[in-house]
Amino acid sequence: MKALRVLVLAAWALVALLPLVWLGLTSLKTRADTIRQEARFVPVLARPGAGEPEAPAFAATLEAYGKLGEVHIGAEQSFWQHLGHSLVIAFFSTVASVLLGTFAAYGFSRFRIAGAKDWLFFVLSTRFMPPLAVVVPILLVYRRLELGGTHLGLVLLYTAFNLSLAVWLMKGFIDEIPRAYEEAAEVDGYPLLAAFWRIIVPQAATGMAVTAVFCLISAWNEYGFALTLNHSGAITVPAYFAGLQGSIEGMPWPQVAAGALVFVVPIVVFTVLVRKHLLRGVTFGTIKQ
Amino acid sequence: MTAPRREMLGYAFVAPTLVFLVAFNVFPLAYNLVLGFTDAELVARGFEWRGTANYGRVFADPEFAQALRRTGLFVASAVAIELVLGFVVALALRARFRGRDVLLTALLVPMMLSPAVIGLFWNLILDGNYGVLNQALGALGLAEPQWTTDSDFKFLSILLIDVWMWTPFMLLISLAALNSIPGTLYEAAEVDRAGRWTVFRRITLPLCAPLLGLAALLRATDALKQFDLVMAVTGPNDERTQTVSTLLYQVLFRDGKLGLGSAYACLALVLVIALATVFTRYLDTLARRST
């Protein structure tokens, strides 16, 4: 039984992690090395005058990372600029959705709201909307307001998109804060709003941080809206990379791998930071452990 | 504070969120419904009323029926494969051992990554000529299919990437389900000298079922939207891989037919809302059972 367990784990670990290892290796190659008939997977440091290493070795280079600053044919900006757009959009939409989500979660948790349950399920169901099915009206309105291709346009959209997650996660966290604290504050004559800022917010700080990470990740990774609303101007990284497909020169695989790695490293770091809360995050707070 | 004032304050806390969500969800739905009766186009301004002509076309369109079937097949196979794989890996990860938490965190990474970006990179791994997967298969003496271009394999390739990305999700929830089973049940089974298979069938599986159901529904609602991976592997207009979302992209943005596309979207949304209703009902039953 134990042998079987080890076998299953080893097999899945290989399947799960090898593609990521390959991503890392590819980012260290030249384009010629990425498309060889005989795969090369042992990076060696290139020594000047030593000639080309034999397969399976390849001369590791940081060239691809250097080229991330170049503007690729068919694009108007470099990878770093697109990364900047992704950062701005993900950051501001996260701040907005965590703030609004915390307010709403507090409202639902502590006050009597008519039809609260129906509203909460409405909030959750907005998460299930396929972007492509709701994007046209948004596009037409954005055209009028000149929000297409701007940071603000996607910030507003991602805030709306992430609110469902923020409200449900924060409601779970706020429900766990004992009411006695606020009641004591109320007896002491604190106005309710002060109680919210001085008691709820500090108590819910961990929850807010976890919620922020999940909002940040989904805004960072989003593609459907980014592709259709921001095909010019503030193009985020997923839409930028997809746009490289079908370029005449073929895919610049080392740069794609280097860029993808730069793009996913923050996500991996955040995943490690919130590892204890992953379950809550991916189930909208419906499973707590 | 007086009761009515307190009540008003509650609404003040929830109102901004609800207004936001109505603006970005209910308004587009209503707008779509109207657009579906017009011949609006992406580039042209102005439009004319077309009555139910768009809906007539949608229902007569074999492409839409095909995309629906394709999406259904994708959702069913992705959820089933990921659930089984995730549960099996969770069973293997159940026992505590050194380095278990590190391994678990590492195994969960794929589901946090961007499907559009990582899906694009998978094209390099799956490439028929120089892809590393085929070289590995070749070394083992196995067939080397043209994963992303052979019409019999394209759909499978997308499914494969999805399984890679989302099995961790099922693994995570399966582990939680397994951990929630009280140890006393297993002790009682041991006293009764129940066999391993009996214990699994009578204790483990039934007690995990509610959470696994939740996981399957969550994953299904997400897989129903499948867009990013199809775009990354074949683009939106491949008859072998076209899902509802990519069909919408093709009609709306490549063909520029907003009126017709909106009719498609409205029909697709009926399905989404139906599934969302099933999901929220299920959540409600689960919550009620646990309190």
Coordinates of C-alpha atoms in Angstrom, one line a residue:
Chain A
M1 CA 0.0 0.0 0.0
K2 CA 2.8 2.4 0.9
A3 CA 4.6 1.5 -2.3
L4 CA 1.5 2.3 -4.3
R5 CA 1.2 5.7 -2.5
V6 CA 4.8 6.6 -3.3
L7 CA 4.3 5.6 -6.9
V8 CA 1.1 7.7 -7.3
L9 CA 2.7 10.7 -5.7
A10 CA 5.9 10.4 -7.8
A11 CA 4.0 10.0 -11.0
W12 CA 1.7 13.0 -10.4
A13 CA 4.6 15.2 -9.1
L14 CA 6.4 14.5 -12.4
V15 CA 3.3 15.4 -14.5
A16 CA 2.6 18.5 -12.4
L17 CA 6.1 19.9 -12.2
L18 CA 7.9 18.9 -15.3
P19 CA 6.1 21.5 -17.5
L20 CA 7.2 24.2 -15.1
V21 CA 10.8 22.9 -15.1
W22 CA 10.6 23.0 -18.9
L23 CA 9.4 26.6 -18.7
G24 CA 12.4 27.5 -16.7
L25 CA 14.9 25.7 -19.0
T26 CA 13.4 27.2 -22.1
S27 CA 13.9 30.7 -20.7
L28 CA 17.6 30.0 -20.6
K29 CA 17.9 28.8 -24.2
T30 CA 18.5 30.5 -27.6
R31 CA 15.6 30.1 -30.1
A32 CA 17.5 27.5 -32.0
D33 CA 17.9 25.4 -28.9
T34 CA 14.1 25.5 -28.1
I35 CA 13.1 23.8 -31.4
R36 CA 15.6 21.1 -31.8
Q37 CA 14.6 17.6 -32.9
E38 CA 16.7 16.3 -30.1
A39 CA 15.5 17.9 -26.8
R40 CA 18.2 19.6 -24.7
F41 CA 17.6 19.8 -21.0
V42 CA 21.0 20.1 -19.3
P43 CA 22.0 23.7 -19.0
V44 CA 25.8 24.3 -19.0
L45 CA 27.6 27.6 -18.8
A46 CA 28.9 28.6 -22.2
R47 CA 32.7 29.0 -22.2
P48 CA 34.0 31.3 -24.9
G49 CA 35.8 29.2 -27.6
A50 CA 34.5 25.9 -26.2
G51 CA 32.2 25.4 -29.2
E52 CA 28.6 24.2 -28.9
P53 CA 27.8 21.7 -26.2
E54 CA 26.5 18.2 -27.3
A55 CA 23.0 17.1 -26.7
P56 CA 21.4 16.8 -24.2
A57 CA 23.4 19.8 -22.9
F58 CA 22.8 23.4 -24.1
A59 CA 24.6 26.6 -23.5
A60 CA 22.6 28.5 -20.9
T61 CA 22.1 32.2 -21.6
L62 CA 20.1 35.1 -20.1
E63 CA 19.7 36.5 -23.6
A64 CA 15.9 36.0 -23.5
Y65 CA 15.5 38.0 -20.3
G66 CA 17.5 40.8 -22.0
K67 CA 15.3 40.7 -25.0
L68 CA 12.2 41.3 -22.8
G69 CA 12.9 45.0 -23.1
E70 CA 12.7 44.9 -26.9
V71 CA 9.5 45.6 -28.8
H72 CA 8.5 42.5 -30.7
I73 CA 7.3 42.7 -34.3
G74 CA 3.6 43.2 -34.4
A75 CA 3.5 44.7 -30.9
E76 CA 3.9 48.4 -29.9
Q77 CA 5.3 48.0 -26.5
S78 CA 7.9 45.7 -24.8
F79 CA 7.0 43.0 -22.3
W80 CA 8.0 45.2 -19.3
Q81 CA 5.5 47.9 -20.4
H82 CA 2.8 45.3 -20.6
L83 CA 3.8 44.0 -17.2
G84 CA 3.4 47.5 -16.0
H85 CA -0.2 47.7 -17.3
S86 CA -0.9 44.3 -15.6
L87 CA 0.5 45.6 -12.3
V88 CA -1.5 48.9 -12.3
I89 CA -4.8 47.2 -13.3
A90 CA -4.4 44.3 -10.9
F91 CA -3.3 46.5 -8.0
F92 CA -6.1 49.1 -8.2
S93 CA -8.9 46.6 -8.9
T94 CA -7.7 44.5 -5.9
V95 CA -7.8 47.5 -3.6
A96 CA -11.2 48.5 -4.8
S97 CA -12.7 45.0 -4.6
V98 CA -11.3 44.3 -1.1
L99 CA -12.6 47.6 0.3
L100 CA -16.1 47.3 -1.3
G101 CA -16.2 43.6 -0.5
T102 CA -15.3 44.2 3.1
F103 CA -18.0 46.8 3.5
A104 CA -20.6 44.6 1.9
A105 CA -19.6 41.5 3.9
Y106 CA -19.8 43.6 7.1
G107 CA -23.3 44.8 6.1
F108 CA -24.5 41.2 5.3
S109 CA -22.8 39.8 8.4
R110 CA -24.0 42.3 11.0
F111 CA -27.2 44.0 9.8
R112 CA -30.6 42.8 8.8
I113 CA -30.8 43.3 5.0
A114 CA -34.1 42.4 3.2
G115 CA -33.5 39.4 1.0
A116 CA -29.9 39.0 2.2
K117 CA -29.7 35.4 1.1
D118 CA -31.0 36.1 -2.4
W119 CA -28.6 39.0 -2.7
L120 CA -25.7 36.9 -1.6
F121 CA -26.5 34.2 -4.2
F122 CA -26.9 36.9 -6.8
V123 CA -23.4 38.2 -5.9
L124 CA -22.0 34.6 -6.2
S125 CA -23.7 33.9 -9.5
T126 CA -22.1 36.9 -11.2
R127 CA -18.9 34.9 -11.0
F128 CA -20.3 32.3 -13.4
M129 CA -20.9 34.8 -16.2
P130 CA -18.7 33.9 -19.2
P131 CA -16.9 37.1 -20.1
L132 CA -17.7 36.7 -23.8
A133 CA -21.5 36.6 -23.0
V134 CA -21.5 40.0 -21.3
V135 CA -18.7 41.9 -22.9
V136 CA -20.6 43.5 -25.9
P137 CA -22.8 45.9 -23.9
I138 CA -19.7 46.8 -21.7
L139 CA -17.7 47.4 -24.9
L140 CA -20.4 49.7 -26.4
V141 CA -20.7 51.7 -23.2
Y142 CA -16.9 51.9 -22.9
R143 CA -16.7 53.3 -26.4
R144 CA -19.1 56.1 -25.5
L145 CA -17.1 56.9 -22.3
E146 CA -13.8 56.4 -24.0
L147 CA -12.8 53.7 -21.5
G148 CA -11.7 51.1 -24.0
G149 CA -8.0 50.4 -23.9
T150 CA -7.5 52.3 -20.7
H151 CA -6.4 51.1 -17.2
L152 CA -9.5 52.5 -15.6
G153 CA -11.8 50.4 -17.9
L154 CA -10.3 47.1 -16.8
V155 CA -9.9 48.2 -13.2
L156 CA -13.7 48.9 -13.0
L157 CA -14.4 45.6 -14.7
Y158 CA -12.1 43.5 -12.6
T159 CA -13.4 45.1 -9.5
A160 CA -16.9 44.0 -10.5
F161 CA -15.7 40.6 -11.4
N162 CA -13.8 40.1 -8.1
L163 CA -16.5 41.5 -5.9
S164 CA -18.3 38.2 -5.7
L165 CA -15.2 36.5 -4.4
A166 CA -14.3 39.4 -2.0
V167 CA -17.8 39.5 -0.5
W168 CA -18.1 35.8 0.0
L169 CA -14.6 35.4 1.4
M170 CA -14.8 38.4 3.7
K171 CA -18.3 37.4 4.9
G172 CA -16.7 34.1 6.1
F173 CA -13.9 35.9 7.9
I174 CA -16.2 38.6 9.5
D175 CA -18.7 36.0 10.6
E176 CA -15.9 34.5 12.7
I177 CA -15.2 37.7 14.6
P178 CA -17.1 37.6 18.0
R179 CA -19.8 40.2 18.1
A180 CA -19.0 40.8 21.8
Y181 CA -16.2 43.2 20.8
E182 CA -18.5 45.5 18.9
E183 CA -21.2 45.3 21.5
A184 CA -18.6 46.3 24.2
A185 CA -17.5 49.2 22.0
E186 CA -21.1 50.3 21.5
V187 CA -21.7 50.3 25.2
D188 CA -18.6 52.4 25.6
G189 CA -20.3 54.9 23.3
Y190 CA -18.3 54.4 20.2
P191 CA -20.2 55.3 17.1
L192 CA -20.8 52.3 14.8
L193 CA -18.5 53.4 12.1
A194 CA -15.7 53.8 14.6
A195 CA -16.4 50.3 15.8
F196 CA -16.1 49.1 12.2
W197 CA -12.7 50.8 11.6
R198 CA -11.2 50.1 15.1
I199 CA -12.5 46.6 15.7
I200 CA -13.6 44.8 12.5
V201 CA -10.9 46.0 10.2
P202 CA -8.0 45.0 12.4
Q203 CA -9.6 41.7 13.3
A204 CA -10.3 41.0 9.7
A205 CA -6.8 42.0 8.5
T206 CA -5.6 38.5 7.7
G207 CA -8.9 37.8 5.8
M208 CA -8.5 41.0 3.9
A209 CA -4.9 40.1 2.9
V210 CA -6.0 36.6 1.8
T211 CA -8.9 38.0 -0.2
A212 CA -6.5 40.6 -1.8
V213 CA -4.2 37.8 -2.9
F214 CA -7.1 35.9 -4.6
C215 CA -8.4 39.0 -6.3
L216 CA -4.9 40.0 -7.4
I217 CA -4.4 36.6 -9.0
S218 CA -7.6 36.5 -10.9
A219 CA -7.1 40.0 -12.2
W220 CA -3.6 39.2 -13.1
N221 CA -4.5 36.1 -15.0
E222 CA -7.7 37.3 -16.7
Y223 CA -7.8 37.0 -20.5
G224 CA -11.3 37.2 -22.0
F225 CA -12.1 40.8 -21.1
A226 CA -8.5 41.9 -21.5
L227 CA -8.4 40.6 -25.1
T228 CA -11.7 42.1 -26.1
L229 CA -11.7 45.4 -24.4
N230 CA -8.0 46.3 -24.3
H231 CA -6.7 45.2 -27.7
S232 CA -4.9 48.5 -27.9
G233 CA -3.5 50.9 -25.3
A234 CA -3.2 49.3 -21.8
I235 CA -2.7 45.7 -23.0
T236 CA -2.1 43.2 -20.2
V237 CA 0.4 40.4 -20.3
P238 CA -2.0 37.5 -21.2
A239 CA -3.4 39.5 -24.1
Y240 CA 0.0 40.6 -25.2
F241 CA 1.4 37.0 -25.3
A242 CA -1.6 35.7 -27.1
G243 CA -1.0 38.4 -29.7
L244 CA 2.4 37.1 -30.5
Q245 CA 0.8 33.9 -31.9
G246 CA 0.9 33.7 -35.7
S247 CA 3.7 36.3 -36.1
I248 CA 5.7 35.8 -39.3
E249 CA 8.9 35.1 -37.4
G250 CA 7.4 32.2 -35.4
M251 CA 7.0 32.3 -31.7
P252 CA 10.0 33.7 -29.8
W253 CA 9.9 30.8 -27.4
P254 CA 12.8 31.8 -25.1
Q255 CA 11.2 35.3 -24.6
V256 CA 7.8 33.8 -24.1
A257 CA 9.2 31.4 -21.5
A258 CA 11.3 34.2 -19.8
G259 CA 8.3 36.5 -19.8
A260 CA 5.9 33.8 -18.6
L261 CA 8.3 33.0 -15.7
V262 CA 8.6 36.6 -14.7
F263 CA 4.8 36.8 -14.9
V264 CA 4.1 33.7 -12.8
V265 CA 6.8 34.1 -10.1
P266 CA 4.8 36.6 -8.1
I267 CA 1.8 34.2 -8.2
V268 CA 3.9 31.3 -6.9
V269 CA 5.2 33.5 -4.1
F270 CA 1.6 34.6 -3.2
T271 CA 0.4 31.0 -3.4
V272 CA 3.1 30.0 -0.8
L273 CA 2.1 32.9 1.4
V274 CA -1.6 32.0 1.5
R275 CA -1.1 28.2 1.3
K276 CA -3.1 27.8 4.6
H277 CA -6.1 29.6 3.1
L278 CA -6.1 28.2 -0.4
L279 CA -9.0 26.0 0.2
R280 CA -11.1 28.9 1.4
G281 CA -10.0 31.0 -1.6
V282 CA -10.9 28.5 -4.3
T283 CA -14.3 27.6 -2.7
F284 CA -15.5 31.2 -2.1
G285 CA -15.1 30.7 1.6
T286 CA -17.7 27.9 1.6
I287 CA -15.3 25.4 3.1
K288 CA -13.4 26.6 6.1
Q289 CA -10.6 24.7 7.8
Chain B
M1 CA -28.5 54.1 17.9
T2 CA -32.2 54.0 16.9
A3 CA -33.2 50.8 15.1
P4 CA -34.3 52.4 11.8
R5 CA -31.0 54.3 11.5
R6 CA -29.0 51.2 12.2
E7 CA -30.9 49.4 9.5
M8 CA -30.2 52.2 7.0
L9 CA -26.5 51.9 7.8
G10 CA -26.6 48.3 6.9
Y11 CA -27.9 49.1 3.4
A12 CA -25.2 51.8 3.1
F13 CA -22.6 49.1 3.6
V14 CA -23.9 46.8 1.0
A15 CA -25.2 49.3 -1.6
P16 CA -22.0 50.2 -3.4
T17 CA -21.2 46.5 -4.1
L18 CA -24.8 45.7 -5.3
V19 CA -24.9 48.8 -7.5
F20 CA -21.6 47.8 -9.1
L21 CA -22.7 44.3 -9.7
V22 CA -26.0 45.2 -11.2
A23 CA -24.2 47.7 -13.5
F24 CA -21.7 45.1 -14.7
N25 CA -24.0 42.1 -14.9
V26 CA -27.7 42.8 -15.0
F27 CA -27.3 45.8 -17.3
P28 CA -25.3 43.8 -19.9
L29 CA -27.9 41.0 -19.7
A30 CA -30.7 43.4 -20.5
Y31 CA -28.7 45.1 -23.2
N32 CA -27.8 41.8 -24.8
L33 CA -31.5 40.8 -24.8
V34 CA -32.3 44.0 -26.8
L35 CA -29.2 43.7 -29.1
G36 CA -30.3 40.1 -30.0
F37 CA -33.2 41.5 -31.9
T38 CA -31.1 43.9 -34.0
D39 CA -28.5 43.7 -36.8
A40 CA -25.9 45.8 -34.9
E41 CA -22.3 45.3 -36.0
L42 CA -19.0 45.9 -34.4
V43 CA -17.8 48.6 -36.7
A44 CA -21.0 50.2 -38.1
R45 CA -22.9 52.7 -36.0
G46 CA -26.7 52.5 -35.8
F47 CA -28.8 49.3 -36.4
E48 CA -32.1 48.1 -37.5
W49 CA -34.7 45.9 -35.8
R50 CA -34.6 42.3 -37.1
G51 CA -37.3 40.8 -34.9
T52 CA -36.6 37.2 -34.1
A53 CA -34.5 36.6 -37.2
N54 CA -31.3 36.1 -35.2
Y55 CA -32.9 33.5 -33.0
G56 CA -34.2 31.7 -36.0
R57 CA -30.6 31.6 -37.4
V58 CA -29.1 30.4 -34.1
F59 CA -31.5 27.5 -33.7
A60 CA -31.0 26.5 -37.3
D61 CA -27.2 26.8 -37.0
P62 CA -25.4 23.4 -36.7
E63 CA -22.3 25.3 -35.5
F64 CA -24.1 26.4 -32.3
A65 CA -25.4 22.9 -31.6
Q66 CA -21.9 21.6 -32.2
A67 CA -20.3 24.1 -29.9
L68 CA -22.9 23.3 -27.2
R69 CA -22.2 19.5 -27.5
R70 CA -18.4 20.2 -27.6
T71 CA -18.6 22.3 -24.4
G72 CA -20.8 19.7 -22.7
L73 CA -18.3 17.0 -23.6
F74 CA -15.5 19.2 -22.4
V75 CA -17.1 19.9 -19.0
A76 CA -18.1 16.3 -18.4
S77 CA -14.7 14.8 -19.3
A78 CA -12.6 17.5 -17.6
V79 CA -14.6 17.3 -14.3
A80 CA -14.7 13.5 -14.3
I81 CA -11.0 13.0 -15.0
E82 CA -9.8 15.8 -12.7
L83 CA -12.1 14.5 -9.9
V84 CA -10.8 10.9 -10.1
L85 CA -7.2 11.9 -10.5
G86 CA -7.4 14.6 -7.7
F87 CA -9.0 12.1 -5.3
V88 CA -6.5 9.4 -6.0
V89 CA -3.6 11.8 -5.4
A90 CA -5.3 13.0 -2.3
L91 CA -5.6 9.5 -1.0
A92 CA -1.8 9.1 -1.5
L93 CA -1.1 12.4 0.2
R94 CA -3.4 11.6 3.2
A95 CA -0.7 10.2 5.4
R96 CA 1.6 12.6 7.1
F97 CA 5.3 12.5 6.1
R98 CA 8.2 14.8 6.1
G99 CA 8.0 17.4 3.4
R100 CA 4.3 16.7 2.8
D101 CA 3.2 20.3 3.1
V102 CA 6.0 21.6 0.8
L103 CA 5.0 18.9 -1.8
L104 CA 1.3 19.8 -1.5
T105 CA 2.0 23.5 -2.0
A106 CA 4.1 22.7 -5.1
L107 CA 1.5 20.5 -6.5
L108 CA -1.1 23.2 -6.1
V109 CA 0.8 25.8 -8.2
P110 CA -0.6 25.0 -11.6
M111 CA -4.1 26.0 -10.8
M112 CA -3.0 29.5 -9.8
L113 CA -1.3 30.3 -13.1
S114 CA -2.7 32.1 -16.1
P115 CA -4.3 29.7 -18.5
A116 CA -3.7 32.0 -21.4
V117 CA 0.0 32.4 -20.8
I118 CA 0.8 28.9 -19.7
G119 CA -1.6 27.4 -22.3
L120 CA 0.5 29.2 -24.9
F121 CA 3.7 27.7 -23.6
W122 CA 2.1 24.2 -23.7
N123 CA 2.2 24.6 -27.5
L124 CA 5.9 24.2 -27.3
I125 CA 5.7 21.1 -25.2
L126 CA 3.1 19.5 -27.4
D127 CA 4.6 20.4 -30.7
G128 CA 4.5 17.5 -33.1
N129 CA 8.0 17.9 -34.4
Y130 CA 10.2 19.3 -31.7
G131 CA 8.0 19.1 -28.7
V132 CA 9.5 17.4 -25.7
L133 CA 6.4 15.3 -25.0
N134 CA 6.7 13.5 -28.3
Q135 CA 10.4 13.0 -27.9
A136 CA 9.7 11.3 -24.6
L137 CA 7.0 9.2 -26.1
G138 CA 9.3 8.3 -29.0
A139 CA 12.1 7.3 -26.6
L140 CA 9.6 4.9 -25.0
G141 CA 8.7 3.6 -28.4
L142 CA 5.2 5.0 -28.3
A143 CA 3.2 6.8 -31.0
E144 CA 4.0 10.5 -31.5
P145 CA 0.7 12.3 -32.5
Q146 CA 0.5 15.8 -33.9
W147 CA -1.1 17.0 -30.7
T148 CA -2.2 20.5 -31.7
T149 CA -2.7 20.1 -35.4
D150 CA -4.2 16.6 -36.0
S151 CA -7.9 17.1 -35.9
D152 CA -8.4 13.9 -33.8
F153 CA -6.0 15.2 -31.1
K154 CA -6.6 18.9 -30.8
F155 CA -9.5 18.6 -28.4
L156 CA -7.6 16.0 -26.4
S157 CA -4.7 18.4 -26.1
I158 CA -6.9 21.1 -24.6
L159 CA -8.4 18.6 -22.2
L160 CA -4.9 17.5 -21.3
I161 CA -3.8 21.0 -20.4
D162 CA -7.0 21.6 -18.4
V163 CA -6.4 18.4 -16.5
W164 CA -2.9 19.5 -15.7
M165 CA -4.1 22.9 -14.5
W166 CA -7.2 21.9 -12.5
T167 CA -6.5 18.4 -11.0
P168 CA -4.8 20.3 -8.1
F169 CA -8.1 22.0 -7.4
M170 CA -9.8 18.6 -6.9
L171 CA -6.8 17.4 -4.9
L172 CA -7.1 20.3 -2.5
I173 CA -10.8 19.8 -1.9
S174 CA -10.5 16.0 -1.8
L175 CA -7.9 16.4 1.0
A176 CA -10.2 18.6 2.9
A177 CA -13.0 16.1 2.5
L178 CA -10.7 13.2 3.7
N179 CA -9.5 15.2 6.7
S180 CA -13.0 16.0 7.8
I181 CA -13.8 12.3 8.4
P182 CA -13.6 11.6 12.1
G183 CA -10.9 9.1 13.0
T184 CA -13.2 7.3 15.4
L185 CA -15.2 5.9 12.5
Y186 CA -12.1 4.2 11.2
E187 CA -11.3 2.9 14.7
A188 CA -14.8 1.5 14.9
A189 CA -14.4 -0.2 11.5
E190 CA -11.2 -1.8 12.7
V191 CA -12.9 -3.2 15.8
D192 CA -15.5 -4.7 13.4
R193 CA -12.7 -6.1 11.3
A194 CA -14.0 -4.5 8.2
G195 CA -11.9 -5.0 5.0
R196 CA -10.1 -2.2 3.4
W197 CA -12.4 -2.0 0.4
T198 CA -15.5 -2.0 2.7
V199 CA -14.1 0.8 4.8
F200 CA -13.4 2.8 1.6
R201 CA -16.9 2.2 0.2
R202 CA -18.8 2.5 3.4
I203 CA -17.0 5.3 5.2
T204 CA -14.5 7.2 3.0
L205 CA -16.5 7.6 -0.1
P206 CA -19.9 8.5 1.3
L207 CA -18.4 11.0 3.8
C208 CA -16.4 12.7 1.1
A209 CA -19.3 12.8 -1.4
P210 CA -20.8 16.2 -0.3
L211 CA -17.6 18.1 -0.7
L212 CA -16.6 16.3 -3.9
G213 CA -20.0 17.3 -5.3
L214 CA -19.3 20.9 -4.4
A215 CA -15.9 20.6 -6.1
A216 CA -17.4 19.1 -9.2
L217 CA -20.1 21.8 -9.5
L218 CA -17.6 24.6 -8.9
R219 CA -15.3 23.2 -11.5
A220 CA -18.2 22.6 -14.0
T221 CA -19.3 26.2 -13.8
D222 CA -15.7 27.3 -14.5
A223 CA -15.1 24.7 -17.3
L224 CA -18.3 25.8 -19.0
K225 CA -16.6 29.2 -19.7
Q226 CA -13.6 27.5 -21.3
F227 CA -12.0 30.1 -23.6
D228 CA -8.4 30.7 -22.7
L229 CA -7.0 27.3 -23.5
V230 CA -8.9 26.9 -26.8
M231 CA -7.7 30.3 -27.9
A232 CA -4.1 29.4 -27.0
V233 CA -4.0 26.0 -28.7
T234 CA -6.2 26.3 -31.8
G235 CA -7.7 29.8 -32.0
P236 CA -11.4 30.5 -31.9
N237 CA -12.6 29.0 -35.3
D238 CA -11.6 25.4 -35.3
E239 CA -14.5 23.1 -35.9
R240 CA -13.0 20.4 -33.7
T241 CA -12.4 22.6 -30.6
Q242 CA -14.9 25.4 -30.8
T243 CA -16.6 25.9 -27.4
V244 CA -19.5 28.2 -26.7
S245 CA -17.2 31.0 -25.6
T246 CA -14.9 30.8 -28.6
L247 CA -17.9 30.6 -30.9
L248 CA -19.1 33.9 -29.3
Y249 CA -15.7 35.4 -29.8
Q250 CA -15.7 34.4 -33.5
V251 CA -19.1 35.8 -34.2
L252 CA -18.8 39.0 -32.2
F253 CA -15.2 40.0 -32.8
R254 CA -14.0 38.2 -36.0
D255 CA -17.2 38.5 -37.9
G256 CA -18.3 41.7 -36.1
K257 CA -21.9 40.5 -35.8
L258 CA -23.1 42.0 -32.5
G259 CA -26.8 41.4 -33.0
L260 CA -26.4 37.7 -34.0
G261 CA -23.7 37.2 -31.3
S262 CA -26.0 38.7 -28.6
A263 CA -28.7 36.2 -29.5
Y264 CA -26.1 33.4 -29.1
A265 CA -25.0 34.9 -25.8
C266 CA -28.5 35.1 -24.4
L267 CA -29.1 31.4 -25.1
A268 CA -25.7 30.5 -23.6
L269 CA -26.6 32.5 -20.5
V270 CA -29.8 30.6 -20.0
L271 CA -27.6 27.5 -19.6
V272 CA -25.1 29.3 -17.3
I273 CA -27.8 30.6 -15.1
A274 CA -29.4 27.2 -14.9
L275 CA -26.1 25.7 -13.7
A276 CA -25.5 28.6 -11.3
T277 CA -28.9 27.9 -9.8
V278 CA -28.2 24.3 -9.3
F279 CA -24.9 25.2 -7.7
T280 CA -26.3 27.8 -5.3
R281 CA -29.1 25.4 -4.3
Y282 CA -26.5 22.7 -3.6
L283 CA -24.5 25.1 -1.5
D284 CA -27.6 26.0 0.4
T285 CA -28.4 22.3 1.2
L286 CA -24.8 21.8 2.3
A287 CA -24.9 24.8 4.6
R288 CA -28.2 23.7 6.1
R289 CA -27.0 20.2 6.7
S290 CA -23.9 21.3 8.5
T291 CA -25.7 23.6 10.9

